Short mmCIF file of C-alpha atoms in Angstrom, two decimals:
data_model
loop_
_atom_site.label_atom_id
_atom_site.label_comp_id
_atom_site.label_asym_id
_atom_site.label_seq_id
_atom_site.Cartn_x
_atom_site.Cartn_y
_atom_site.Cartn_z
CA MET A 269 43.97 32.44 30.87
CA VAL A 270 40.29 32.86 29.98
CA ALA A 271 40.42 29.80 27.75
CA VAL A 272 41.95 27.76 30.59
CA GLN A 273 39.20 28.86 32.96
CA LYS A 274 36.52 27.90 30.39
CA ASP A 275 38.07 24.49 29.91
CA TYR A 276 38.20 24.05 33.67
CA TRP A 277 34.57 24.98 34.14
CA TYR A 278 33.38 22.74 31.31
CA PHE A 279 35.45 19.87 32.67
CA LEU A 280 34.03 20.45 36.14
CA VAL A 281 30.46 20.58 34.84
CA LEU A 282 30.97 17.41 32.81
CA MET A 283 32.37 15.54 35.81
CA MET A 284 29.50 16.72 38.00
CA GLN A 285 26.94 15.54 35.46
CA LEU A 286 28.65 12.17 35.03
CA CYS A 287 28.57 11.65 38.77
CA PHE A 288 25.00 12.86 39.00
CA LEU A 289 23.76 10.71 36.12
CA LYS A 290 25.51 7.57 37.27
CA GLY A 291 23.11 4.68 36.93
CA SER A 292 20.67 6.66 34.77
CA VAL A 293 19.29 5.34 31.50
CA GLN A 294 20.99 6.34 28.25
CA MET A 295 18.78 6.24 25.17
CA LYS A 296 19.79 6.71 21.57
CA ALA A 297 17.61 8.07 18.78
CA PRO A 298 17.70 6.65 15.23
CA GLU A 299 20.40 7.98 12.93
CA SER A 300 19.62 10.64 10.32
CA LYS A 301 21.27 12.07 7.20
CA VAL A 302 21.65 15.69 6.12
CA ILE A 303 22.87 17.02 2.78
CA LEU A 304 25.77 19.45 2.99
CA LYS A 305 24.45 22.95 2.33
CA ASP A 306 24.71 26.42 3.79
CA GLY A 307 22.52 26.85 6.87
CA MET A 308 21.97 23.11 7.29
CA ILE A 309 20.30 22.05 10.53
CA LEU A 310 21.51 19.13 12.60
CA ASP A 311 18.46 17.99 14.54
CA CYS A 312 18.80 17.05 18.21
CA LEU A 313 15.36 17.47 19.76
CA CYS A 314 14.88 15.44 22.91
CA PRO A 315 11.34 14.03 23.20
CA TRP A 316 11.38 14.02 27.00
CA THR A 317 10.05 16.59 29.39
CA GLY A 318 12.31 17.73 32.18
CA GLN A 319 15.29 19.97 32.76
CA LEU A 320 18.11 20.37 30.24
CA ILE A 321 21.51 20.27 31.93
CA MET A 322 23.96 20.35 29.00
CA VAL A 323 24.23 19.74 25.26
CA SER A 324 27.42 18.69 23.51
CA TRP A 325 28.13 18.13 19.81
CA THR A 326 31.15 16.08 18.77
CA LYS A 327 32.55 15.01 15.43
CA LYS A 328 34.20 11.68 14.82
CA SER A 329 37.22 13.23 13.10
CA LEU A 330 37.83 15.83 15.83
CA SER A 331 39.21 15.28 19.30
CA LYS A 332 37.50 18.33 20.82
CA PRO A 333 33.74 19.01 20.97
CA VAL A 334 32.34 21.00 18.07
CA ALA A 335 29.89 22.90 20.27
CA VAL A 336 28.82 22.82 23.91
CA TYR A 337 25.86 24.54 25.53
CA HIS A 338 25.06 24.94 29.21
CA PRO A 339 22.03 26.93 30.42
CA GLN A 340 24.16 28.65 33.07
CA TYR A 341 27.66 28.83 31.62
CA GLY A 342 26.73 29.55 28.02
CA THR A 343 28.28 28.15 24.81
CA ASN A 344 31.71 27.10 23.63
CA PHE A 345 32.79 26.19 20.06
CA GLU A 346 35.74 24.48 18.44
CA PRO A 347 37.93 27.14 16.74
CA SER A 348 37.19 25.93 13.18
CA TYR A 349 33.44 26.18 13.88
CA GLY A 350 33.55 29.48 15.78
CA GLY A 351 31.09 32.00 14.37
CA ARG A 352 29.53 29.39 12.06
CA VAL A 353 27.50 27.33 14.54
CA GLU A 354 24.36 28.46 16.34
CA PHE A 355 22.16 26.63 18.86
CA LEU A 356 18.52 26.95 17.82
CA LYS A 357 16.89 26.36 21.24
CA THR A 358 13.34 26.31 19.81
CA THR A 359 12.16 24.46 22.91
CA GLU A 360 13.54 23.84 26.38
CA MET A 361 14.81 20.39 25.36
CA ASP A 362 16.13 21.36 21.91
CA GLY A 363 19.85 20.94 21.28
CA SER A 364 19.74 21.34 17.49
CA ILE A 365 22.38 23.46 15.74
CA SER A 366 22.71 25.16 12.37
CA ILE A 367 26.00 25.46 10.48
CA MET A 368 26.72 28.34 8.08
CA ASN A 369 29.57 29.16 5.71
CA ILE A 370 30.04 25.47 5.10
CA THR A 371 33.16 23.83 3.71
CA GLU A 372 33.93 20.36 2.38
CA GLY A 373 35.46 19.57 5.76
CA ASP A 374 32.03 19.85 7.41
CA THR A 375 31.01 16.45 6.08
CA GLY A 376 31.19 13.48 8.41
CA GLN A 377 29.51 11.93 11.42
CA TYR A 378 28.25 14.20 14.20
CA HIS A 379 27.17 13.01 17.64
CA CYS A 380 24.72 14.94 19.82
CA SER A 381 24.41 14.23 23.55
CA LEU A 382 21.81 15.82 25.81
CA GLN A 383 22.10 15.49 29.58
CA THR A 384 18.70 15.87 31.19
CA TYR A 385 17.06 15.58 34.57
CA PRO A 386 15.55 13.28 35.70
CA HIS A 387 15.62 10.87 32.71
CA GLY A 388 19.33 10.91 31.94
CA SER A 389 21.20 11.00 28.64
CA TRP A 390 19.69 11.18 25.14
CA THR A 391 21.94 10.86 22.09
CA LYS A 392 21.64 10.96 18.31
CA ASP A 393 24.04 10.54 15.37
CA THR A 394 23.75 12.65 12.22
CA PHE A 395 25.65 12.02 8.98
CA VAL A 396 26.43 15.04 6.78
CA GLU A 397 27.02 14.02 3.15
CA ARG A 398 27.76 15.81 -0.09
CA ALA A 399 24.85 16.37 -2.45
CA ALA A 400 26.75 14.57 -5.21
CA ILE A 401 26.82 11.37 -3.18
CA THR A 402 23.13 11.04 -2.60
CA THR A 403 20.13 13.32 -2.69
CA THR A 404 17.40 10.91 -1.68
CA PHE A 405 16.81 8.07 0.72
CA SER A 406 17.15 4.70 -0.96
CA ILE A 407 14.50 3.06 1.23
CA GLN A 408 11.88 0.61 0.03
CA PRO A 409 8.65 1.14 2.01
CA ASP A 410 7.19 -1.81 3.91
CA THR A 411 3.63 -0.46 3.59
CA LYS A 412 1.97 1.77 0.97
CA LEU A 413 -1.10 3.90 1.72
CA VAL A 414 -3.22 6.09 -0.59
CA VAL A 415 -5.58 8.77 0.72
CA THR A 416 -7.42 11.77 -0.68
CA GLU A 417 -6.97 15.30 0.58
CA ASN A 418 -9.26 16.52 3.40
CA ASP A 419 -9.76 12.92 4.58
CA ASN A 420 -8.52 11.31 7.79
CA LEU A 421 -6.00 8.49 8.06
CA THR A 422 -4.33 6.46 10.79
CA ILE A 423 -0.73 5.31 10.35
CA ARG A 424 -0.03 2.25 12.49
CA CYS A 425 3.44 1.18 13.51
CA ASP A 426 3.15 -2.59 13.10
CA HIS A 427 6.40 -4.47 13.40
CA VAL A 428 7.49 -7.85 14.70
CA HIS A 429 10.35 -6.82 16.95
CA ASN A 430 12.68 -8.86 19.08
CA GLY A 431 13.21 -7.84 22.66
CA GLU A 432 11.40 -5.49 25.01
CA VAL A 433 10.38 -2.14 23.52
CA TYR A 434 10.98 0.90 25.71
CA GLN A 435 10.56 3.67 23.11
CA VAL A 436 8.80 4.14 19.77
CA SER A 437 9.26 7.20 17.59
CA ILE A 438 7.67 8.26 14.30
CA GLU A 439 9.63 10.48 11.95
CA LYS A 440 8.95 12.06 8.56
CA LEU A 441 11.71 11.58 5.99
CA ASP A 442 12.43 14.40 3.55
CA THR A 443 13.64 12.51 0.48
CA GLU A 444 14.49 15.68 -1.45
CA VAL A 445 16.65 17.30 1.20
CA GLY A 446 17.83 14.03 2.73
CA SER A 447 16.85 14.85 6.32
CA SER A 448 14.28 13.64 8.82
CA ASN A 449 12.13 15.17 11.54
CA ILE A 450 10.66 13.40 14.56
CA ILE A 451 6.87 13.79 14.70
CA ALA A 452 6.07 12.03 17.95
CA THR A 453 7.52 9.60 20.47
CA CYS A 454 6.12 7.11 22.95
CA GLN A 455 8.34 6.14 25.87
CA MET A 456 7.87 3.56 28.61
CA LEU A 457 8.75 4.91 32.04
CA GLU A 458 8.45 3.48 35.52
CA GLU A 459 5.32 5.50 36.22
CA GLY A 460 3.71 4.65 32.87
CA VAL A 461 3.73 5.65 29.22
CA GLU A 462 4.80 9.19 28.25
CA LEU A 463 3.72 10.75 24.95
CA SER A 464 5.53 13.58 23.21
CA GLU A 465 4.24 15.27 20.04
CA PHE A 466 6.21 17.74 17.95
CA ASN A 467 3.81 18.20 15.03
CA SER A 468 0.30 19.64 15.19
CA ARG A 469 -0.69 17.73 12.04
CA GLY A 470 -1.14 14.44 13.86
CA ARG A 471 -2.32 12.90 17.12
CA LEU A 472 -0.33 10.06 18.63
CA ASN A 473 -1.98 7.10 20.35
CA CYS A 474 0.15 4.81 22.49
CA SER A 475 -0.93 1.84 24.60
CA ASP A 476 0.78 0.22 27.56
CA ALA A 477 1.90 -2.54 25.18
CA MET A 478 3.76 0.11 23.11
CA GLU A 479 1.33 -0.18 20.19
CA VAL A 480 1.65 3.18 18.46
CA SER A 481 -0.51 4.84 15.80
CA LEU A 482 -0.51 8.34 14.32
CA HIS A 483 -3.92 9.80 13.37
CA LEU A 484 -3.85 12.50 10.68
CA THR A 485 -6.91 14.73 10.16
CA ASN A 486 -7.80 16.95 7.19
CA ILE A 487 -4.91 15.59 5.16
CA ILE A 488 -3.11 18.03 2.87
CA LYS A 489 -0.66 17.46 0.05
CA GLU A 490 2.35 18.06 2.30
CA ASP A 491 1.34 15.13 4.52
CA GLY A 492 2.35 12.71 1.78
CA GLY A 493 5.78 11.15 1.89
CA LEU A 494 7.82 8.52 3.67
CA TYR A 495 7.25 7.83 7.36
CA ARG A 496 9.44 5.67 9.56
CA CYS A 497 8.58 3.96 12.84
CA ASN A 498 11.58 3.29 15.07
CA PHE A 499 11.38 0.71 17.86
CA SER A 500 14.08 1.08 20.51
CA THR A 501 14.55 -2.29 22.21
CA ASP A 502 17.10 -3.87 24.49
CA THR A 503 18.55 -5.58 21.39
CA GLY A 504 18.87 -2.41 19.30
CA VAL A 505 16.80 -0.11 17.06
CA GLN A 506 14.46 -1.70 14.52
CA SER A 507 12.49 0.26 11.93
CA THR A 508 9.60 -0.06 9.51
CA THR A 509 8.62 2.44 6.79
CA ILE A 510 5.27 3.60 5.39
CA LEU A 511 4.81 5.45 2.08
CA LEU A 512 1.79 7.77 2.13
CA THR A 513 0.49 9.04 -1.23
CA THR A 514 -2.04 11.88 -1.29
CA LEU A 515 -4.43 12.45 -4.20
CA PRO A 516 -6.67 15.44 -4.94
CA ALA A 517 -10.34 14.68 -4.34
CA GLN A 518 -11.27 15.20 -8.03
CA ASP A 519 -8.55 12.88 -9.25
CA PHE A 520 -9.65 10.22 -6.79
CA ARG A 521 -13.27 10.45 -7.96
CA GLY A 522 -12.10 10.21 -11.57
CA LEU A 523 -10.03 7.18 -10.61
CA HIS A 524 -13.10 5.56 -9.07
CA HIS A 525 -15.13 6.31 -12.21
CA MET A 526 -12.53 4.77 -14.46
CA LEU A 527 -12.30 1.79 -12.15
CA TYR A 528 -16.05 1.22 -12.41
CA VAL A 529 -15.86 1.55 -16.21
CA TYR A 530 -13.06 -0.99 -16.41
CA ILE A 531 -14.87 -3.41 -14.11
CA GLY A 532 -18.13 -3.09 -16.11
CA GLY A 533 -16.33 -3.56 -19.41
CA GLY A 534 -14.55 -6.60 -18.04
CA LEU A 535 -17.82 -8.19 -16.88
CA VAL A 536 -19.47 -7.57 -20.26
CA GLY A 537 -16.47 -9.06 -22.04
CA VAL A 538 -16.59 -12.16 -19.84
CA ALA A 539 -20.33 -12.58 -20.49
CA LEU A 540 -19.86 -12.33 -24.28
CA LEU A 541 -17.01 -14.79 -24.13
CA MET A 542 -19.17 -17.28 -22.21
CA ILE A 543 -22.01 -16.91 -24.73
CA LEU A 544 -19.66 -17.49 -27.67
CA LEU A 545 -18.15 -20.49 -25.93
CA LEU A 546 -21.55 -22.09 -25.25
CA THR A 547 -22.67 -21.45 -28.84
CA TRP A 548 -19.53 -23.07 -30.23
CA LEU A 549 -19.89 -26.10 -27.95
CA ASN A 550 -23.54 -26.58 -28.99
CA ARG A 551 -22.63 -26.34 -32.67
CA MET A 552 -19.82 -28.84 -32.28
CA LYS A 553 -22.16 -31.24 -30.52
CA ARG A 554 -24.70 -31.13 -33.37
CA LYS A 555 -21.96 -31.64 -35.97
CA ARG A 556 -20.76 -34.73 -34.12
CA GLU A 557 -24.31 -36.14 -34.07
CA GLU A 558 -24.76 -35.57 -37.81
CA TYR A 559 -21.42 -37.16 -38.57
CA ARG A 560 -22.29 -40.20 -36.44
CA ILE A 561 -25.60 -40.66 -38.28
CA ARG A 562 -23.92 -40.53 -41.70
CA LEU A 563 -21.46 -43.21 -40.65
CA HIS A 564 -24.17 -45.53 -39.19
CA PRO A 565 -27.57 -45.03 -40.88
CA ALA A 566 -29.03 -48.01 -39.01
CA LYS A 567 -28.54 -46.18 -35.77
CA ARG A 568 -30.78 -43.36 -36.87
CA GLN A 569 -33.68 -43.05 -34.51
CA ARG A 570 -37.09 -43.43 -36.09
CA ASN A 571 -40.32 -41.92 -34.88
CA PRO A 572 -42.87 -44.73 -34.28
CA TYR A 573 -45.70 -42.33 -34.81
CA ASP A 574 -44.78 -41.44 -38.39
CA HIS A 575 -46.43 -44.58 -39.97
CA GLY A 576 -49.43 -44.33 -37.70
CA CYS A 577 -50.11 -40.87 -38.90
CA VAL A 578 -49.73 -41.88 -42.56
CA TYR A 579 -52.03 -44.88 -42.08
CA ASP A 580 -54.70 -42.76 -40.44
CA ARG A 581 -54.60 -40.28 -43.26
CA MET A 582 -54.81 -43.00 -45.87
CA LYS A 583 -57.63 -44.77 -44.05
CA LYS A 584 -59.61 -41.63 -43.67
CA TRP A 585 -59.15 -40.79 -47.39
CA THR A 586 -60.30 -44.31 -48.41
CA ARG A 587 -63.54 -44.12 -46.46
CA SER A 588 -64.57 -40.70 -47.51
CA GLY A 589 -63.11 -40.72 -51.02
CA ALA A 590 -64.82 -43.96 -52.17
CA ARG A 591 -68.23 -42.36 -51.96
CA ASP A 592 -67.36 -39.46 -54.19
CA LYS A 593 -65.42 -41.29 -56.94
CA ASP A 594 -66.98 -42.76 -60.12
CA ILE A 595 -66.75 -46.52 -60.75
CA TYR A 596 -66.13 -47.73 -64.26
CA VAL A 597 -67.17 -51.29 -65.45
CA ASN A 598 -66.61 -52.92 -68.87
CA PHE A 599 -69.68 -54.73 -70.43
CA GLN A 600 -69.84 -56.67 -73.72
CA ILE A 601 -72.30 -55.20 -76.34
CA VAL A 602 -74.29 -57.72 -78.48
CA ARG A 603 -75.80 -56.46 -81.77
CA ALA A 604 -79.50 -57.07 -82.54
CA HIS A 605 -79.18 -58.92 -85.94
CA GLU A 606 -76.82 -61.37 -84.43
CA LYS A 607 -79.50 -62.19 -81.88
CA GLN A 608 -82.09 -62.79 -84.61
CA LYS A 609 -79.84 -65.18 -86.47
CA GLN A 610 -79.41 -67.18 -83.44
CA LYS A 611 -83.21 -67.51 -83.03
CA ARG A 612 -83.58 -68.82 -86.47
#
């Protein structure tokens, strides 16, 4: 009898909420994956501010809801999950649950639905998989960033999306565990843009054009990892990923030093190569000239001043040397008795 009354009350509450939320906007968060393990948490944290009316968790393979929570009527669980599921309720708009004493049958697709006032319904799908199937996200980042610890960095969600964007969310992916956590959201409402932040490590900036950026200050090692920006449009959810790598300050300075050394060594090597190349070209040019002269001696260029210089030296030596040199002359000698005979 008690079970029938509970079913009646839950059915009545559900019908009242469906009538009340008729015509309201239903928004869906990006899907996430969780590795099957004891105490695993299925995240369902609504980024809106308002009043939580009801939370329901369903599983694709089950006809009845896995867990239902109502602020006034309490909780209700499917018999196979009774005593193993707990609503966390860390915030007023938190519908996350934890599952203990897990079995192989706990794998599958779970669907979370939050009914809120005045924004309407917010849903999210979570896939629970065995650790043997996959332990990490096989996602190739669209952008890679490197930053040193204690520095500041801004992660920008740049994406060419089709359709009108009404919500942008930034989440941090845990590649080791295989889960994800929403850091901040930016939602377009009738009265303007609404920001919601769930992590004190960053500050979200959102413009009226839904241009979103996350500013991180005093970066620590744990800030590194894979971030994903999700754009909820009227044509569906589109995503882009950013891989942030953090380096210790000393390692980064050493990297800069080695970079300068490599650049300097490269410049010196290029300079030496240019010098060797110019020297080889000059030597080859002179060899070609010498070879051309040996083949055609008549084409050898003569210096017109060479003979002039020789002539001047010879002329100068003739003028000055003639005065200092002895002159020899041959004369015929006639004996004296031969002269006397001739007189006789």
